[in-house]
PDB file of C-alpha atoms in Angstrom:
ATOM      1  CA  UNK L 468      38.390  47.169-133.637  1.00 64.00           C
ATOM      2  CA  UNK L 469      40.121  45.284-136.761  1.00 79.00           C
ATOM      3  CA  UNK L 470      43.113  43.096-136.330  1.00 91.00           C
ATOM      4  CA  UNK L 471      46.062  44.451-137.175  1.00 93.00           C
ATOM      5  CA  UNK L 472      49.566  42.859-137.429  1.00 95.00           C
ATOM      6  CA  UNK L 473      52.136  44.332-135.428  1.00 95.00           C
ATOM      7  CA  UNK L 474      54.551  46.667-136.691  1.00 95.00           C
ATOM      8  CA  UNK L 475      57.709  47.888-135.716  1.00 95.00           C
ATOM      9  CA  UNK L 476      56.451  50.632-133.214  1.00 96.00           C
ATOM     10  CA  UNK L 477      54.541  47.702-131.626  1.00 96.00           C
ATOM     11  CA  UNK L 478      57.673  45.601-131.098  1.00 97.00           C
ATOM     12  CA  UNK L 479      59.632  48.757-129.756  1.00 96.00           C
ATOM     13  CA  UNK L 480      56.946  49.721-127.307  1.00 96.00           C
ATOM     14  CA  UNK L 481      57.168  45.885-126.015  1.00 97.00           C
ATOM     15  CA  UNK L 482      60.927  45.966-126.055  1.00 97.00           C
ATOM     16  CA  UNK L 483      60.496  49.188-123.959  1.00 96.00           C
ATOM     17  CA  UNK L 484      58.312  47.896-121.099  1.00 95.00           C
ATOM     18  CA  UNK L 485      60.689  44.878-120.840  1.00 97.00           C
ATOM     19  CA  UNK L 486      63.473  47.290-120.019  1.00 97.00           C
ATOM     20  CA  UNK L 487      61.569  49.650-117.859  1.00 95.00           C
ATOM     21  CA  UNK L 488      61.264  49.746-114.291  1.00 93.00           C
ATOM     22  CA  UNK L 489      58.656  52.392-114.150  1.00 92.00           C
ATOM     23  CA  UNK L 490      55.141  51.327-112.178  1.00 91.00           C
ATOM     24  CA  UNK L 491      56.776  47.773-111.639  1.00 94.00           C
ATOM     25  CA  UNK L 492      57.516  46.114-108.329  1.00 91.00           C
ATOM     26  CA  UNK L 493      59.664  43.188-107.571  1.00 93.00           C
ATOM     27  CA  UNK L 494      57.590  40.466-106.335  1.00 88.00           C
ATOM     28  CA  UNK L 495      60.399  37.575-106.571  1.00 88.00           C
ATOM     29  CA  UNK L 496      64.600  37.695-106.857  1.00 92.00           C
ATOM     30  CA  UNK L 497      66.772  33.767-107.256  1.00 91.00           C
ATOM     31  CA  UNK L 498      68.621  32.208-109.129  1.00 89.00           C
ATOM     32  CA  UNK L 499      68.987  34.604-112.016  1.00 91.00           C
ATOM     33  CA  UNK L 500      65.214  35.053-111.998  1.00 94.00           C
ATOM     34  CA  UNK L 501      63.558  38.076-110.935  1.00 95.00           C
ATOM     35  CA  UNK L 502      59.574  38.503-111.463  1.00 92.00           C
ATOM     36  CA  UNK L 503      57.827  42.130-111.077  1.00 93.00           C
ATOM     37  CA  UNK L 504      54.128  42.434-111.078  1.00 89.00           C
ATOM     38  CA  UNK L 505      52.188  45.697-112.167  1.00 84.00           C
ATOM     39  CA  UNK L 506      49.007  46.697-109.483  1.00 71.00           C
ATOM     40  CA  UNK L 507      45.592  45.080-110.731  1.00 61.00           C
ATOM     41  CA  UNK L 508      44.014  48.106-112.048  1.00 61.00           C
ATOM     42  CA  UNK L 509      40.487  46.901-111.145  1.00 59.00           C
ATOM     43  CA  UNK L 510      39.426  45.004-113.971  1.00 56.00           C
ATOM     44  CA  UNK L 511      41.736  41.321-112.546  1.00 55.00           C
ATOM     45  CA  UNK L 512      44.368  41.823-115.555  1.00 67.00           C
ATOM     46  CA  UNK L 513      47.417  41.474-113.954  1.00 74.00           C
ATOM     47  CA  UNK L 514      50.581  42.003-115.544  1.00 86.00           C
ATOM     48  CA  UNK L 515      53.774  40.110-115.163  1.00 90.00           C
ATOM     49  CA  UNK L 516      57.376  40.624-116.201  1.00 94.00           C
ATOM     50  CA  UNK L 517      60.364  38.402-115.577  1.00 96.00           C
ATOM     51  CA  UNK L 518      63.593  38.453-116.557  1.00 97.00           C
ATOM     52  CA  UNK L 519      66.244  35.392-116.394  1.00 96.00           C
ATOM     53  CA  UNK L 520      69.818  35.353-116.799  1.00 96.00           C
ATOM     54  CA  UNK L 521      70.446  32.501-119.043  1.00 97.00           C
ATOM     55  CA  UNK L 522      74.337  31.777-118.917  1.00 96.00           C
ATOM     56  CA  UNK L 523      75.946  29.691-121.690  1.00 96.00           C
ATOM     57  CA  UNK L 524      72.901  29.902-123.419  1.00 97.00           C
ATOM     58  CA  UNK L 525      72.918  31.956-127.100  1.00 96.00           C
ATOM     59  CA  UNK L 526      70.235  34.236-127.694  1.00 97.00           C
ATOM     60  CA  UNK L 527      69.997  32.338-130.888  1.00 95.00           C
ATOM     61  CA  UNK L 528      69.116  29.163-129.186  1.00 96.00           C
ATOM     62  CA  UNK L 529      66.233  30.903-127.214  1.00 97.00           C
ATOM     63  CA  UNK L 530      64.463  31.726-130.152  1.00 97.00           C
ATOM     64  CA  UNK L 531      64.569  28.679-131.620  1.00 97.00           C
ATOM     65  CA  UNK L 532      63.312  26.977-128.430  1.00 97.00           C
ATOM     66  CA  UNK L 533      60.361  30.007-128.265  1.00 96.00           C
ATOM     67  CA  UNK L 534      59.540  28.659-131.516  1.00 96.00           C
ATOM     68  CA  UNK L 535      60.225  25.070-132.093  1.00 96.00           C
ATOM     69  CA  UNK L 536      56.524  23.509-131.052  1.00 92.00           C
ATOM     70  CA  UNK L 537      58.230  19.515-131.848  1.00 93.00           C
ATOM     71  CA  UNK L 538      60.596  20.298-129.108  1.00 96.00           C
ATOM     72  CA  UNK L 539      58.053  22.627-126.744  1.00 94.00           C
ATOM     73  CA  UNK L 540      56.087  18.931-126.695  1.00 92.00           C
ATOM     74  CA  UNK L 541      59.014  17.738-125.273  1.00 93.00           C
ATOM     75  CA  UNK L 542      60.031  20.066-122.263  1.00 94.00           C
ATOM     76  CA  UNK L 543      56.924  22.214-121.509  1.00 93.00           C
ATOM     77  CA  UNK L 544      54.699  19.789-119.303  1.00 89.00           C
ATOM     78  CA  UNK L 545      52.440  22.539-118.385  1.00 88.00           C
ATOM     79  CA  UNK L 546      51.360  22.305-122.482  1.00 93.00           C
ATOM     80  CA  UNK L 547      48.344  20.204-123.246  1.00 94.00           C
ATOM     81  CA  UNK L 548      47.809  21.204-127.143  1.00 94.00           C
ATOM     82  CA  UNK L 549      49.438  23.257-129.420  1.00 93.00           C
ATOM     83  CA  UNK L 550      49.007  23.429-132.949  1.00 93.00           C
ATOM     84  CA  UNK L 551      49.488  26.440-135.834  1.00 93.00           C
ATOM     85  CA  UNK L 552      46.398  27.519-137.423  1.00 95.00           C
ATOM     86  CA  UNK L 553      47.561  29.237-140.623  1.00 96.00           C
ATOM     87  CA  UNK L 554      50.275  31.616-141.827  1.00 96.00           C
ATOM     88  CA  UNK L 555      49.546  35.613-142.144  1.00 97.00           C
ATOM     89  CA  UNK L 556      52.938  37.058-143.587  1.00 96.00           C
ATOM     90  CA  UNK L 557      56.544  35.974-143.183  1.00 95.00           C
ATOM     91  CA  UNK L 558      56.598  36.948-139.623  1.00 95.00           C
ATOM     92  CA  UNK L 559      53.389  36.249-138.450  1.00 97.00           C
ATOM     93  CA  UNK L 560      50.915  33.629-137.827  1.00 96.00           C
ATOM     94  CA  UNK L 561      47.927  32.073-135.739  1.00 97.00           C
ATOM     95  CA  UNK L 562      47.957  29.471-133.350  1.00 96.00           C
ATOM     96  CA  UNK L 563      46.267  27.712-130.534  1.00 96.00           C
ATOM     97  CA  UNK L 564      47.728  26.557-127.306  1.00 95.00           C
ATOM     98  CA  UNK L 565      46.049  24.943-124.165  1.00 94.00           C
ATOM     99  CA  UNK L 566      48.190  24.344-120.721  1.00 89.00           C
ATOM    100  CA  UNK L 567      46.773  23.113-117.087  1.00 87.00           C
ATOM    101  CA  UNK L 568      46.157  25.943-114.761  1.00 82.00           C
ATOM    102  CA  UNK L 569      47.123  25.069-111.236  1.00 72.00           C
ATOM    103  CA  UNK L 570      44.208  22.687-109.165  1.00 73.00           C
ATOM    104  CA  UNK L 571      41.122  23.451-108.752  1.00 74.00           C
ATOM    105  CA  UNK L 572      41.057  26.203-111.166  1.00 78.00           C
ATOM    106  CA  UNK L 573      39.989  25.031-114.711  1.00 83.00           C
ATOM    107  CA  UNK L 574      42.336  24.192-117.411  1.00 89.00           C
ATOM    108  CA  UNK L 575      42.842  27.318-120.028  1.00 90.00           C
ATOM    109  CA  UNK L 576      43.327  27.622-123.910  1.00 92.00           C
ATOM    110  CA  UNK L 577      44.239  30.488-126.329  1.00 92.00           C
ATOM    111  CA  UNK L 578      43.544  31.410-130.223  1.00 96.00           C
ATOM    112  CA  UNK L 579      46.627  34.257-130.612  1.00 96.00           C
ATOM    113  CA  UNK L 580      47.954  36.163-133.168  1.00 97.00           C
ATOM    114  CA  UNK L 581      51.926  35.869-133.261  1.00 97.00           C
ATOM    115  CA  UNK L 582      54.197  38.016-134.706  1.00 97.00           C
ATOM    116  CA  UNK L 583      58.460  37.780-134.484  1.00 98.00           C
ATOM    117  CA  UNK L 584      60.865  40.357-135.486  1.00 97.00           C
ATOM    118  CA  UNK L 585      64.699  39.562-135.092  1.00 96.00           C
ATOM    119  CA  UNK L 586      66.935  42.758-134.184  1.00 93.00           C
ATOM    120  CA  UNK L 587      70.130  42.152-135.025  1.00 91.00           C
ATOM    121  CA  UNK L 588      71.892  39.628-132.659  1.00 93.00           C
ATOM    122  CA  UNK L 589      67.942  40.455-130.307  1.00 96.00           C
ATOM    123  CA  UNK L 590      65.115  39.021-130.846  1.00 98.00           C
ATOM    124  CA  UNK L 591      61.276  39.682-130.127  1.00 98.00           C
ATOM    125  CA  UNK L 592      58.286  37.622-130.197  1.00 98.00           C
ATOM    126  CA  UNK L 593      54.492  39.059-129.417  1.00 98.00           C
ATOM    127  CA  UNK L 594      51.041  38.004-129.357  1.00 96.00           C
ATOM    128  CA  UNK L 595      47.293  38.595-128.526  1.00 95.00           C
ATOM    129  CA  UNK L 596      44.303  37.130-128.899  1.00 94.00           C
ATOM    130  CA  UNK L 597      42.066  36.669-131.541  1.00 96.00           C
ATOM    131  CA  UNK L 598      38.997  34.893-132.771  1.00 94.00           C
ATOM    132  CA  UNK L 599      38.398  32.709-135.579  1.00 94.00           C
ATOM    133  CA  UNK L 600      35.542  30.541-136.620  1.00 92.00           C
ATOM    134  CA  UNK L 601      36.749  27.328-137.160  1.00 93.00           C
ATOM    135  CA  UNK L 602      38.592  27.212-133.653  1.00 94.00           C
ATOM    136  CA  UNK L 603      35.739  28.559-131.296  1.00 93.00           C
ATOM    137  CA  UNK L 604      36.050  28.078-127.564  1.00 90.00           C
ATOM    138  CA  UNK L 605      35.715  24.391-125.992  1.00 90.00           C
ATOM    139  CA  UNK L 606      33.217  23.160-123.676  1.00 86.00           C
ATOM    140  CA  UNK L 607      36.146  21.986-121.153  1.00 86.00           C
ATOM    141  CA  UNK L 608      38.345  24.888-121.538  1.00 90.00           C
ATOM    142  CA  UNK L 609      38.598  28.542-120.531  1.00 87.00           C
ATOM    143  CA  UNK L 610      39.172  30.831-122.987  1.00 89.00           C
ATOM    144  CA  UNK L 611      41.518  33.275-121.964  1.00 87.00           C
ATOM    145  CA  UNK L 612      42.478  36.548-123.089  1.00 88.00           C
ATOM    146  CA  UNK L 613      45.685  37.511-123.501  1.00 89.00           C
ATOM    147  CA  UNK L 614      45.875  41.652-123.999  1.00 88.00           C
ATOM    148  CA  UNK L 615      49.514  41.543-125.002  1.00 91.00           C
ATOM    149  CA  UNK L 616      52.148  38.526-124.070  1.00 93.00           C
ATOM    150  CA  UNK L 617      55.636  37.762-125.575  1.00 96.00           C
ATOM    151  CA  UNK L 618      59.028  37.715-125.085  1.00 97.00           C
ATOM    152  CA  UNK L 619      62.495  39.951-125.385  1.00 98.00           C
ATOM    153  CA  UNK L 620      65.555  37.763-125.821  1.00 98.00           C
ATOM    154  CA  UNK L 621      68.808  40.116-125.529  1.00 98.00           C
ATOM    155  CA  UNK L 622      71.974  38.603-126.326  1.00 97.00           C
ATOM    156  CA  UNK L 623      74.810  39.385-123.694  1.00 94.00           C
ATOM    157  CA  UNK L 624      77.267  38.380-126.249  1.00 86.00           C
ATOM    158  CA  UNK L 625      79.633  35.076-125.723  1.00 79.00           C
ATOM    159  CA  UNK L 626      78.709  34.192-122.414  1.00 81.00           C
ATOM    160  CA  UNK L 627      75.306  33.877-122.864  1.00 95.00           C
ATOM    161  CA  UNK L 628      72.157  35.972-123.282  1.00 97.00           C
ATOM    162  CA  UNK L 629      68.609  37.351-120.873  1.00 97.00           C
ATOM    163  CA  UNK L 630      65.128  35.976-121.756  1.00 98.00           C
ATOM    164  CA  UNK L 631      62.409  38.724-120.547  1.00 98.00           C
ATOM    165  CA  UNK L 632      58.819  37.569-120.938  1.00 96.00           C
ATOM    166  CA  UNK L 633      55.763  40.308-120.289  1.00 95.00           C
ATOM    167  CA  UNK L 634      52.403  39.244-120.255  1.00 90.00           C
ATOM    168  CA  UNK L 635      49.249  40.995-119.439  1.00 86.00           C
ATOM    169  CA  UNK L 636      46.252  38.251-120.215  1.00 78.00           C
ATOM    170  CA  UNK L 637      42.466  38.341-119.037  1.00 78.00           C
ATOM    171  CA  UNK L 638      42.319  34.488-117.464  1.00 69.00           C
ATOM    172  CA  UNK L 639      38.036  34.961-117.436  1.00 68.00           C
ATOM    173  CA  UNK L 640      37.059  34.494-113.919  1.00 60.00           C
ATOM    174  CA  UNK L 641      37.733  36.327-110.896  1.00 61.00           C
ATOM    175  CA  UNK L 642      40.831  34.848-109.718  1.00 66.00           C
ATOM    176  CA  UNK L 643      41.239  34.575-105.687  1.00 66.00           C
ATOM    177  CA  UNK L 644      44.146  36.281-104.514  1.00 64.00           C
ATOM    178  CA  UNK L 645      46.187  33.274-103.870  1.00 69.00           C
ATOM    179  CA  UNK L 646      46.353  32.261-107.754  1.00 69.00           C
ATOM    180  CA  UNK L 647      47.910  35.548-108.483  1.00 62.00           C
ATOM    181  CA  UNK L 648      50.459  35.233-105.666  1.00 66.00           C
ATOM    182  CA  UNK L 649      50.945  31.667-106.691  1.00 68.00           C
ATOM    183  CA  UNK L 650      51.927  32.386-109.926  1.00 69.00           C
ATOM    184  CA  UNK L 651      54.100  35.183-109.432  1.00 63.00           C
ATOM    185  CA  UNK L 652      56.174  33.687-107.037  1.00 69.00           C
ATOM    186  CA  UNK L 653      55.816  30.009-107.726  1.00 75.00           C
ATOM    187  CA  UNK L 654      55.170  28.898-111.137  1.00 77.00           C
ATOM    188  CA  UNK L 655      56.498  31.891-113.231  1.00 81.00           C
ATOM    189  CA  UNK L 656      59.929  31.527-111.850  1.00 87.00           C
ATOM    190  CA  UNK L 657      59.789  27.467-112.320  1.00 88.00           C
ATOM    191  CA  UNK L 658      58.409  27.769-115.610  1.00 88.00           C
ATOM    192  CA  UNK L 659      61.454  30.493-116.741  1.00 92.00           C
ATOM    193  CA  UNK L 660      64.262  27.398-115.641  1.00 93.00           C
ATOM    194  CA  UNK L 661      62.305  25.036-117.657  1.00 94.00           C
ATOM    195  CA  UNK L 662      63.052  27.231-120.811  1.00 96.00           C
ATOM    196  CA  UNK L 663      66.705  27.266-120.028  1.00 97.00           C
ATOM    197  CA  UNK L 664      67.363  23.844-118.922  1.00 96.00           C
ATOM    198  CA  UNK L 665      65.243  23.028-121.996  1.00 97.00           C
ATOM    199  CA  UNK L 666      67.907  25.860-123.805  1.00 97.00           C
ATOM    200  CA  UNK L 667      70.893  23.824-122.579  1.00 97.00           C
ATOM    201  CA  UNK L 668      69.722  20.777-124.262  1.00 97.00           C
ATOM    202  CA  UNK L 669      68.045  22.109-127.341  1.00 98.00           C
ATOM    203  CA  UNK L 670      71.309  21.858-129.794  1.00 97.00           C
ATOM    204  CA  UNK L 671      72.067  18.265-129.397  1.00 97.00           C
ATOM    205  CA  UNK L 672      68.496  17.849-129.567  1.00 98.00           C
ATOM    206  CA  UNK L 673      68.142  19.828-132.966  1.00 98.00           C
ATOM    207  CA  UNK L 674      71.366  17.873-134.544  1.00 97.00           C
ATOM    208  CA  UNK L 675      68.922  14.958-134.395  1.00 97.00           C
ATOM    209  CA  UNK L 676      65.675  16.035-135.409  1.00 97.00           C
ATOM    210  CA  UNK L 677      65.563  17.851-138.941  1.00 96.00           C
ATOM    211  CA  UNK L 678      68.298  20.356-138.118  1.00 97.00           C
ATOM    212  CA  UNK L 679      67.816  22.555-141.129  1.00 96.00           C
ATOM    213  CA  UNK L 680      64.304  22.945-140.269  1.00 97.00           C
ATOM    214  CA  UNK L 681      63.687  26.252-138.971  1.00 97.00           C
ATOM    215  CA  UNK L 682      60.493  27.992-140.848  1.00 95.00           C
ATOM    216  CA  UNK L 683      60.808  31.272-138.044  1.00 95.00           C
ATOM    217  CA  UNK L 684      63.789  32.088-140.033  1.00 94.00           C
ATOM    218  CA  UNK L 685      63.071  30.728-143.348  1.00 95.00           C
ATOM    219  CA  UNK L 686      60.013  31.552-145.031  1.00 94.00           C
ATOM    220  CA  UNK L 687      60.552  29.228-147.942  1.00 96.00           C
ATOM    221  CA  UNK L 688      60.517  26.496-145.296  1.00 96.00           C
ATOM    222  CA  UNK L 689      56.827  27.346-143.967  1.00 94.00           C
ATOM    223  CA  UNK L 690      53.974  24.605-145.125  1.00 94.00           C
ATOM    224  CA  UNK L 691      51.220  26.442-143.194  1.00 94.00           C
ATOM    225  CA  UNK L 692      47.900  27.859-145.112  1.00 96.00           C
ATOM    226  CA  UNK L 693      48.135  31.020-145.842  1.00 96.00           C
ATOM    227  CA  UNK L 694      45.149  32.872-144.390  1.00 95.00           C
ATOM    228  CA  UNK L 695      43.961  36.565-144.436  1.00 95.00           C
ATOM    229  CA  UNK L 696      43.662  39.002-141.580  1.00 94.00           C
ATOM    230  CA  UNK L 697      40.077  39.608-142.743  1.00 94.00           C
ATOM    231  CA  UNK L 698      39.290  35.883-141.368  1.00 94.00           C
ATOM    232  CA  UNK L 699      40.040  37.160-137.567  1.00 95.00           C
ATOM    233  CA  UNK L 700      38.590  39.273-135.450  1.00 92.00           C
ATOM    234  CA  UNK L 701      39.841  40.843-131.751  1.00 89.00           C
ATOM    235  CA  UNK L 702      38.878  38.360-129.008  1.00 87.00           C
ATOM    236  CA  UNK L 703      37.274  40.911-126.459  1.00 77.00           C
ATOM    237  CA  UNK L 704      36.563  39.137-122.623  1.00 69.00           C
ATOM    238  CA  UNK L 705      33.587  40.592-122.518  1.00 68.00           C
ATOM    239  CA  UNK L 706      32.195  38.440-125.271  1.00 64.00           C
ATOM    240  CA  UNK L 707      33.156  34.993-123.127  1.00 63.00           C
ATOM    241  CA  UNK L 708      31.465  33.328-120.174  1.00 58.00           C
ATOM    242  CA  UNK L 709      32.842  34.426-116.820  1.00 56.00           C
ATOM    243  CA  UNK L 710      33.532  31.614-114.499  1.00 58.00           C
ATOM    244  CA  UNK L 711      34.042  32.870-111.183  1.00 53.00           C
ATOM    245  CA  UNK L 712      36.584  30.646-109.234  1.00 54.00           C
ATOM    246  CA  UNK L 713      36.922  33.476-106.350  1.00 55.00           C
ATOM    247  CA  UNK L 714      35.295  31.311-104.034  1.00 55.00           C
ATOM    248  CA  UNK L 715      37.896  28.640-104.588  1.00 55.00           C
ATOM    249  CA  UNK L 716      40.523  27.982-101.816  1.00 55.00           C
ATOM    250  CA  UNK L 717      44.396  26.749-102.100  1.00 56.00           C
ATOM    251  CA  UNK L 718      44.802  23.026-101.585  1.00 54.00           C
ATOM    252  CA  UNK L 719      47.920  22.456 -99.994  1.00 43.00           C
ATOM    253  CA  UNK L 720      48.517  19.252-100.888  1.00 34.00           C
ATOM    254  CA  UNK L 721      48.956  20.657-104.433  1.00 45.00           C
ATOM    255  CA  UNK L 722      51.976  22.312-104.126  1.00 43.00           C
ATOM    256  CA  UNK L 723      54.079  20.715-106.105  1.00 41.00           C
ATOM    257  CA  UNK L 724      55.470  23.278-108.017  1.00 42.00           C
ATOM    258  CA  UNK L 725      57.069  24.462-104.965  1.00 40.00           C
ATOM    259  CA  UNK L 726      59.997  22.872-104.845  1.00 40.00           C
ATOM    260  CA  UNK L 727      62.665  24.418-102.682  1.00 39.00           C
ATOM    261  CA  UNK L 728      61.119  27.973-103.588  1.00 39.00           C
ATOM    262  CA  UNK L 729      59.042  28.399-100.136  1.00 36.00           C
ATOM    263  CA  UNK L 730      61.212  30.961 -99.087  1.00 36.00           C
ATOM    264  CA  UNK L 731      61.919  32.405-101.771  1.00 39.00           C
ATOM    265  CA  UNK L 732      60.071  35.904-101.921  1.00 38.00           C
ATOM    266  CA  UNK L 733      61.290  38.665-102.196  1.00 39.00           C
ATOM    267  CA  UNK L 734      58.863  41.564-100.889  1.00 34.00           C
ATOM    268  CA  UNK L 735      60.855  44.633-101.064  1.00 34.00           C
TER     269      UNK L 735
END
């Protein structure tokens, strides 16, 4: 299947599943954060939605944070590597991102197309995977799939604005039960505060590091190479090692990420 760059009925069939409720249930509800999962179909890709409340906080803002990687060095600590490979169109690119996975599963890294479409005062950003030769998978990574990921920011006018992210990724390996839970109810939810604390600080931040500097909304600004879609090809799982880490069992004593979130659940 060739690569194709998402057009505009790809970015309203995204916007849609953000919005719907259909064949979702609510795994997790705090703190303006609410996480649903989708039923694992029987193939271990999982998908995830959340949606957080993010008051005082432009929609504006959130998309520059999405896509300011100087300033994602700074807040995401999950991040080990990021870096853009080359520029497809205006609104579109490819990129490569790594981030720790939580111990003892093996750390995980990406190759993804990226494409951004602003609606109005909305904005949407997608990706999925792809391959291409130059940046082939590492010996002490994971190369992970991701079927369709992004984010929905909706702008709630003055008072602020809601950041929905969807993702429905292959993480190659058969994932133990735990990890799934784990993330839906654990690191999801901390990892959707980081954005908006990192959101709350981002504008004082910006007025001292190259303010004007915003290539996702000005072309002229991008100093990427300029690559063709002919260079890529899909990234299918089935062409990857599997590494099975079912076996693996939780270690406690690794539950950082917890925080004050132990009883935080929300089953119904």
């Amino acid at each position: 299947m060739a690569v194709q760059i998402p057009d505009d009925s790809d970015f309203s069939s995204f916007k849609d599943q953000c919005l719907g409720s259909q064949g979702w249930s609510r795994r997790y509800h705090k703190g303006g954060v609410t996480v649903w999962c989708q039923p694992d179909d029987g193939d271990n890709v999982h998908k995830i939605k959340m949606k957080m409340v993010c008051k005082g906080v432009s929609a504006d803002t959130l998309y520059d944070v999405l896509h300011d990687t100087s300033y994602r060095r700074k807040w995401d600590s999950n991040m080990i590597d990021t870096y853009d490979i080359g520029r497809l169109t205006v609104n579109a690119d490819v990129g490569y991102y790594s981030w720790r996975c939580p111990s003892p599963l093996k750390n995980r890294d990406f190759v993804t197309l990226r494409s951004w479409l602003p609606l109005g005062s909305d904005f949407l950003i997608i990706n999925y995977s792809v391959k291409h030769a130059q940046h082939p998978p590492k010996k002490d990574f994971v190369r992970a799939v991701s079927l369709l990921t992004g984010y929905f920011v909706q702008s709630s006018g003055a008072d602020g604005s809601s950041l929905y992210y969807l993702t429905q990724l292959d993480p190659r390996g058969s994932l133990p039960k735990w990890v799934v839970n784990r993330v839906s109810q654990f690191v999801a939810p901390k990892a959707m505060r980081k954005i908006y604390k990192a959101s709350q600080k981002y504008p004082e931040w910006k007025r001292r590091h190259n303010p004007h500097l915003k290539p996702w909304m000005f072309p002229e600004q991008n100093a990427l190479p300029s690559i063709s879609v002919s260079e890529l090809t899909l990234q299918r799982a089935d062409s990857l090692d599997n590494i099975d880490e079912s076996g693996l069992s939780e270690d406690k004593s690794k539950h950082s990420d917890h925080d004050q979130d132990d009883d935080d659940q929300d089953q119904t």
